[in-house]
Coordinates of N, CA, C and O in Angstrom, one line a residue:
M89 N 84.2 105.3 91.4 CA 82.9 105.6 90.9 C 83.0 106.1 89.5 O 83.8 107.0 89.2
I90 N 82.2 105.5 88.6 CA 82.2 105.8 87.2 C 80.9 106.3 86.8 O 79.8 105.7 87.2
L91 N 80.8 107.5 86.1 CA 79.6 108.1 85.6 C 79.7 108.2 84.1 O 80.7 108.7 83.6
A92 N 78.7 107.8 83.5 CA 78.6 108.0 82.0 C 78.2 109.5 81.8 O 77.4 110.1 82.5
V93 N 78.7 110.0 80.7 CA 78.4 111.4 80.4 C 77.4 111.4 79.2 O 77.8 110.9 78.1
E94 N 76.2 111.8 79.4 CA 75.2 111.8 78.4 C 74.5 113.1 78.4 O 73.9 113.5 79.4
P95 N 74.5 113.9 77.4 CA 75.2 113.6 76.1 C 76.7 113.9 76.3 O 77.1 114.7 77.2
G96 N 77.5 113.3 75.5 CA 79.0 113.5 75.6 C 79.3 114.9 75.1 O 78.5 115.6 74.6
F97 N 80.6 115.3 75.2 CA 81.0 116.6 74.7 C 82.4 116.5 74.3 O 83.1 115.5 74.6
S98 N 82.8 117.4 73.4 CA 84.2 117.4 72.9 C 85.0 118.5 73.5 O 84.5 119.6 73.8
I99 N 86.3 118.2 73.8 CA 87.2 119.2 74.4 C 88.5 119.2 73.6 O 88.9 118.2 73.0
S100 N 89.2 120.3 73.7 CA 90.6 120.3 73.2 C 91.6 120.0 74.3 O 91.4 120.7 75.4
I101 N 92.5 119.1 74.1 CA 93.4 118.8 75.2 C 94.4 120.0 75.4 O 95.2 119.9 76.4
F102 N 94.4 120.9 74.5 CA 95.3 122.1 74.7 C 94.7 123.2 75.5 O 95.4 124.1 75.9
D103 N 93.4 123.1 75.8 CA 92.7 124.1 76.6 C 92.9 123.7 78.1 O 93.1 122.6 78.5
T104 N 92.9 124.8 79.0 CA 92.9 124.5 80.4 C 91.5 124.2 80.9 O 90.6 125.0 80.7
M105 N 91.4 123.1 81.6 CA 90.1 122.7 82.1 C 90.2 122.3 83.6 O 91.3 121.8 84.0
S106 N 89.2 122.7 84.3 CA 89.2 122.3 85.8 C 87.8 121.7 86.1 O 86.9 121.8 85.4
V107 N 87.8 121.1 87.3 CA 86.6 120.4 87.7 C 86.4 120.6 89.2 O 87.4 120.8 90.0
S108 N 85.2 120.8 89.7 CA 84.8 120.8 91.1 C 83.8 119.7 91.3 O 82.9 119.5 90.4
V109 N 83.9 119.0 92.4 CA 83.0 117.9 92.7 C 82.3 118.2 94.1 O 83.0 118.4 95.1
L110 N 81.0 118.3 94.1 CA 80.2 118.6 95.3 C 79.5 117.3 95.7 O 79.0 116.6 94.8
V111 N 79.4 117.0 97.0 CA 78.7 115.8 97.5 C 77.7 116.3 98.5 O 78.0 117.2 99.3
R112 N 76.5 115.8 98.4 CA 75.4 116.1 99.4 C 75.0 114.9 100.1 O 74.8 113.8 99.6
C113 N 74.8 115.1 101.4 CA 74.3 114.0 102.3 C 72.8 114.0 102.3 O 72.2 115.0 102.7
K114 N 72.2 112.9 101.9 CA 70.7 112.9 101.8 C 70.0 113.0 103.1 O 69.0 113.7 103.2
N115 N 70.5 112.4 104.2 CA 69.7 112.4 105.4 C 69.9 113.7 106.2 O 69.0 114.0 107.1
S116 N 70.9 114.5 106.0 CA 71.0 115.8 106.7 C 71.0 117.0 105.8 O 70.9 118.1 106.3
N117 N 71.0 116.8 104.5 CA 70.9 117.8 103.5 C 72.1 118.7 103.6 O 72.1 119.9 103.1
K118 N 73.2 118.2 104.2 CA 74.5 119.0 104.2 C 75.3 118.6 103.0 O 75.2 117.6 102.4
G119 N 76.3 119.5 102.6 CA 77.1 119.2 101.5 C 78.5 119.6 101.8 O 78.9 120.3 102.8
T120 N 79.4 119.1 100.9 CA 80.8 119.5 101.0 C 81.4 119.4 99.6 O 80.9 118.8 98.7
Q121 N 82.5 120.1 99.5 CA 83.3 120.1 98.2 C 84.4 119.1 98.3 O 85.3 119.3 99.2
V122 N 84.4 118.1 97.5 CA 85.4 117.1 97.5 C 86.6 117.5 96.7 O 87.8 117.4 97.1
V123 N 86.4 118.1 95.5 CA 87.4 118.6 94.6 C 87.1 120.0 94.3 O 85.9 120.3 94.0
N124 N 88.0 120.9 94.4 CA 87.8 122.3 94.2 C 88.6 122.9 93.1 O 89.8 123.2 93.3
K125 N 88.1 123.1 91.9 CA 88.7 123.7 90.8 C 90.1 123.1 90.4 O 91.0 123.8 90.2
S126 N 90.1 121.8 90.5 CA 91.4 121.1 90.2 C 91.6 121.0 88.7 O 90.6 120.8 87.9
V127 N 92.8 121.3 88.2 CA 93.1 121.5 86.8 C 93.5 120.1 86.2 O 94.4 119.4 86.8
F128 N 93.0 119.7 85.1 CA 93.4 118.5 84.4 C 94.8 118.9 83.8 O 94.8 119.6 82.8
D129 N 95.8 118.3 84.4 CA 97.1 118.7 83.9 C 97.9 117.5 83.2 O 99.0 117.7 82.8
Y130 N 97.2 116.4 83.2 CA 97.9 115.2 82.5 C 96.9 114.5 81.6 O 95.9 114.0 82.1
F131 N 97.2 114.5 80.3 CA 96.4 113.7 79.4 C 97.2 112.5 78.9 O 98.3 112.7 78.4
D132 N 96.6 111.3 79.0 CA 97.3 110.1 78.6 C 96.4 109.6 77.4 O 95.4 109.0 77.6
K133 N 96.9 109.9 76.2 CA 96.1 109.5 75.0 C 96.1 108.0 74.8 O 95.2 107.4 74.2
M134 N 97.1 107.3 75.4 CA 97.2 105.8 75.2 C 96.1 105.1 76.0 O 95.5 104.2 75.6
S135 N 95.8 105.6 77.2 CA 94.7 105.1 78.1 C 93.4 105.8 77.9 O 92.4 105.5 78.6
C136 N 93.4 106.9 77.1 CA 92.2 107.7 76.8 C 91.7 108.3 78.1 O 90.5 108.2 78.4
R137 N 92.6 108.9 78.9 CA 92.2 109.6 80.2 C 92.9 110.9 80.4 O 94.0 111.1 80.0
A138 N 92.2 111.8 81.0 CA 92.8 113.1 81.5 C 92.7 113.0 83.0 O 91.6 112.7 83.6
F139 N 93.7 113.4 83.7 CA 93.8 113.3 85.2 C 93.9 114.6 85.9 O 94.6 115.5 85.4
C140 N 93.3 114.7 87.1 CA 93.6 115.8 88.0 C 93.3 115.2 89.4 O 92.6 114.2 89.6
F141 N 93.7 115.9 90.4 CA 93.5 115.5 91.8 C 93.4 116.7 92.7 O 93.8 117.8 92.4
D142 N 92.8 116.5 93.9 CA 92.8 117.5 94.9 C 92.8 116.7 96.3 O 92.4 115.6 96.4
Y143 N 93.4 117.3 97.3 CA 93.5 116.8 98.6 C 92.2 117.0 99.3 O 91.6 118.1 99.2
L144 N 91.7 116.0 100.1 CA 90.4 116.1 100.8 C 90.6 117.0 102.0 O 91.6 117.0 102.7
D145 N 89.5 117.7 102.3 CA 89.5 118.6 103.4 C 88.7 118.0 104.5 O 87.5 118.0 104.5
F146 N 89.4 117.4 105.5 CA 88.8 116.7 106.6 C 88.4 117.6 107.7 O 88.9 118.6 108.0
S147 N 87.4 117.1 108.5 CA 86.9 117.8 109.6 C 88.0 117.9 110.7 O 88.8 117.0 110.8
H148 N 87.9 119.0 111.5 CA 88.9 119.2 112.6 C 88.7 118.1 113.6 O 89.6 117.9 114.5
L149 N 87.7 117.3 113.6 CA 87.5 116.2 114.5 C 88.4 115.0 114.3 O 88.5 114.1 115.1
Y150 N 89.0 115.0 113.1 CA 89.9 114.0 112.7 C 91.3 114.5 112.3 O 91.7 114.5 111.2
P151 N 92.0 115.0 113.4 CA 93.3 115.7 113.1 C 94.4 114.8 112.5 O 95.4 115.3 111.9
L152 N 94.3 113.5 112.7 CA 95.4 112.6 112.3 C 95.1 112.0 110.9 O 96.0 111.3 110.4
V153 N 94.0 112.4 110.3 CA 93.7 111.9 108.9 C 94.1 113.1 107.9 O 93.5 114.2 108.0
S154 N 95.0 112.8 107.0 CA 95.4 113.9 106.1 C 96.1 113.2 104.9 O 96.4 112.1 104.9
G155 N 96.3 114.0 103.9 CA 97.1 113.6 102.7 C 96.4 112.6 101.8 O 97.0 111.9 101.0
I156 N 95.0 112.6 101.8 CA 94.3 111.7 101.0 C 93.8 112.5 99.8 O 93.2 113.5 99.9
R157 N 94.1 111.9 98.6 CA 93.7 112.6 97.4 C 92.5 112.0 96.7 O 92.4 110.8 96.7
A158 N 91.7 112.8 96.1 CA 90.6 112.4 95.3 C 91.1 112.6 93.8 O 91.4 113.7 93.5
W159 N 91.1 111.6 93.0 CA 91.5 111.7 91.6 C 90.2 111.7 90.8 O 89.3 111.0 91.0
V160 N 90.2 112.6 89.8 CA 89.2 112.7 88.8 C 89.8 112.4 87.4 O 90.8 113.0 87.1
S161 N 89.1 111.5 86.7 CA 89.6 111.2 85.3 C 88.4 111.5 84.3 O 87.3 111.1 84.6
L162 N 88.8 112.1 83.2 CA 87.8 112.1 82.1 C 88.2 111.0 81.2 O 89.3 110.8 80.8
L163 N 87.2 110.2 80.8 CA 87.3 109.1 79.9 C 86.9 109.6 78.5 O 85.9 110.2 78.4
F164 N 87.8 109.5 77.5 CA 87.5 110.0 76.2 C 87.9 109.1 75.1 O 88.6 108.1 75.3
L165 N 87.3 109.4 73.9 CA 87.7 108.7 72.7 C 88.4 109.8 71.9 O 88.0 110.9 71.8
D166 N 89.5 109.3 71.3 CA 90.3 110.2 70.5 C 89.6 110.5 69.2 O 89.2 109.6 68.4
N167 N 89.4 111.8 68.9 CA 88.7 112.2 67.6 C 89.8 112.5 66.6 O 90.4 113.5 66.6
N168 N 90.1 111.5 65.8 CA 91.3 111.6 64.9 C 91.1 112.6 63.8 O 92.0 113.0 63.1
E169 N 89.8 113.1 63.6 CA 89.6 114.1 62.6 C 90.2 115.4 62.9 O 90.7 116.2 62.1
N170 N 90.2 115.8 64.2 CA 90.7 117.1 64.7 C 91.9 116.8 65.6 O 91.6 116.2 66.7
D171 N 93.1 117.2 65.3 CA 94.2 117.0 66.2 C 94.0 117.7 67.5 O 93.8 118.9 67.6
G172 N 94.1 117.0 68.6 CA 93.9 117.6 69.9 C 92.5 117.6 70.5 O 92.3 118.1 71.6
V173 N 91.5 117.2 69.7 CA 90.1 117.2 70.1 C 89.7 115.8 70.5 O 90.0 114.9 69.8
V174 N 89.1 115.7 71.7 CA 88.7 114.4 72.2 C 87.2 114.4 72.6 O 86.7 115.5 72.9
D175 N 86.5 113.3 72.5 CA 85.1 113.2 72.8 C 85.0 112.5 74.2 O 85.3 111.4 74.4
V176 N 84.6 113.3 75.2 CA 84.4 112.8 76.6 C 83.1 112.0 76.7 O 82.1 112.5 76.3
N177 N 83.3 110.8 77.3 CA 82.1 109.9 77.4 C 81.9 109.4 78.8 O 81.0 108.6 79.1
G178 N 82.8 109.7 79.7 CA 82.7 109.3 81.1 C 83.6 110.0 82.1 O 84.5 110.7 81.7
I179 N 83.2 109.9 83.3 CA 84.0 110.5 84.4 C 84.2 109.5 85.5 O 83.3 108.8 85.9
V180 N 85.5 109.4 86.0 CA 85.8 108.5 87.1 C 86.3 109.3 88.3 O 87.1 110.2 88.1
M181 N 85.8 109.0 89.5 CA 86.4 109.5 90.7 C 86.9 108.4 91.5 O 86.3 107.4 91.7
D182 N 88.2 108.5 91.9 CA 88.9 107.5 92.6 C 89.7 108.0 93.8 O 90.2 109.1 93.8
F183 N 89.7 107.1 94.8 CA 90.5 107.5 96.0 C 91.6 106.5 96.2 O 92.1 106.3 97.3
C184 N 92.1 105.9 95.1 CA 93.3 105.1 95.0 C 93.2 103.9 96.1 O 92.2 103.2 96.1
D185 N 94.2 103.8 96.9 CA 94.3 102.7 97.8 C 93.5 102.9 99.1 O 93.4 102.0 99.9
V186 N 92.9 104.1 99.3 CA 92.3 104.4 100.6 C 90.9 103.9 100.6 O 90.4 103.4 101.6
A187 N 90.1 104.0 99.5 CA 88.7 103.6 99.5 C 88.4 102.9 98.2 O 88.4 103.6 97.1
K188 N 88.1 101.6 98.2 CA 87.9 100.9 96.9 C 86.4 100.4 96.8 O 86.0 100.2 95.7
T189 N 85.7 100.3 97.9 CA 84.3 99.9 97.9 C 83.4 101.0 98.2 O 83.8 102.1 98.7
K190 N 82.1 100.8 97.9 CA 81.1 101.9 98.2 C 81.1 102.2 99.7 O 81.1 103.4 100.1
D191 N 81.2 101.2 100.6 CA 81.2 101.5 102.0 C 82.4 102.3 102.5 O 82.3 103.2 103.3
E192 N 83.6 102.0 101.9 CA 84.8 102.7 102.2 C 84.7 104.2 101.7 O 85.2 105.1 102.4
V193 N 84.1 104.4 100.6 CA 84.0 105.8 100.1 C 83.0 106.5 101.0 O 83.3 107.7 101.4
L194 N 81.9 105.9 101.4 CA 80.9 106.6 102.3 C 81.6 106.9 103.6 O 81.3 107.9 104.2
W195 N 82.4 106.0 104.2 CA 83.1 106.2 105.4 C 84.1 107.4 105.2 O 84.2 108.3 106.1
L196 N 84.7 107.5 104.1 CA 85.7 108.6 103.8 C 84.9 109.9 103.8 O 85.3 110.9 104.3
F197 N 83.7 109.9 103.1 CA 82.9 111.1 103.1 C 82.4 111.5 104.5 O 82.3 112.7 104.7
D198 N 82.2 110.6 105.4 CA 81.8 110.9 106.8 C 82.8 111.7 107.5 O 82.5 112.5 108.4
L199 N 84.1 111.6 107.1 CA 85.2 112.3 107.7 C 85.4 113.8 107.2 O 86.1 114.5 107.8
L200 N 84.7 114.1 106.1 CA 84.8 115.4 105.5 C 84.2 116.5 106.3 O 83.3 116.3 107.1
N201 N 84.5 117.8 106.0 CA 83.9 119.0 106.5 C 82.6 119.2 105.8 O 82.5 119.6 104.7
W202 N 81.5 118.9 106.5 CA 80.2 119.1 106.0 C 79.7 120.5 106.4 O 79.8 120.9 107.5
N203 N 79.1 121.2 105.4 CA 78.5 122.5 105.6 C 77.0 122.5 105.5 O 76.5 121.9 104.7

């Protein structure tokens, strides 16, 4: 899932940054936290991405499902004027090889702990 960031913002790659991702189910109005304060600990200036991940918290109804990570990437443009400052213009959330299509992501969300 790719989301454009409008308006964009600038960050320093030397600062500690974290992200939390909340998902809400429209038909039941329940929600869950997919990523909880995960720290961006890897910046790849060649691919213009900052990466972090968190393991998904599945419902106790699915005891055999575990170890699936949600990856969050910040997409940025390198701001050459200020060393270490980048302009963020997008966010990507990825479940790697587990869920590649919209239906697979929705199925994965159905297994989460909804509150």
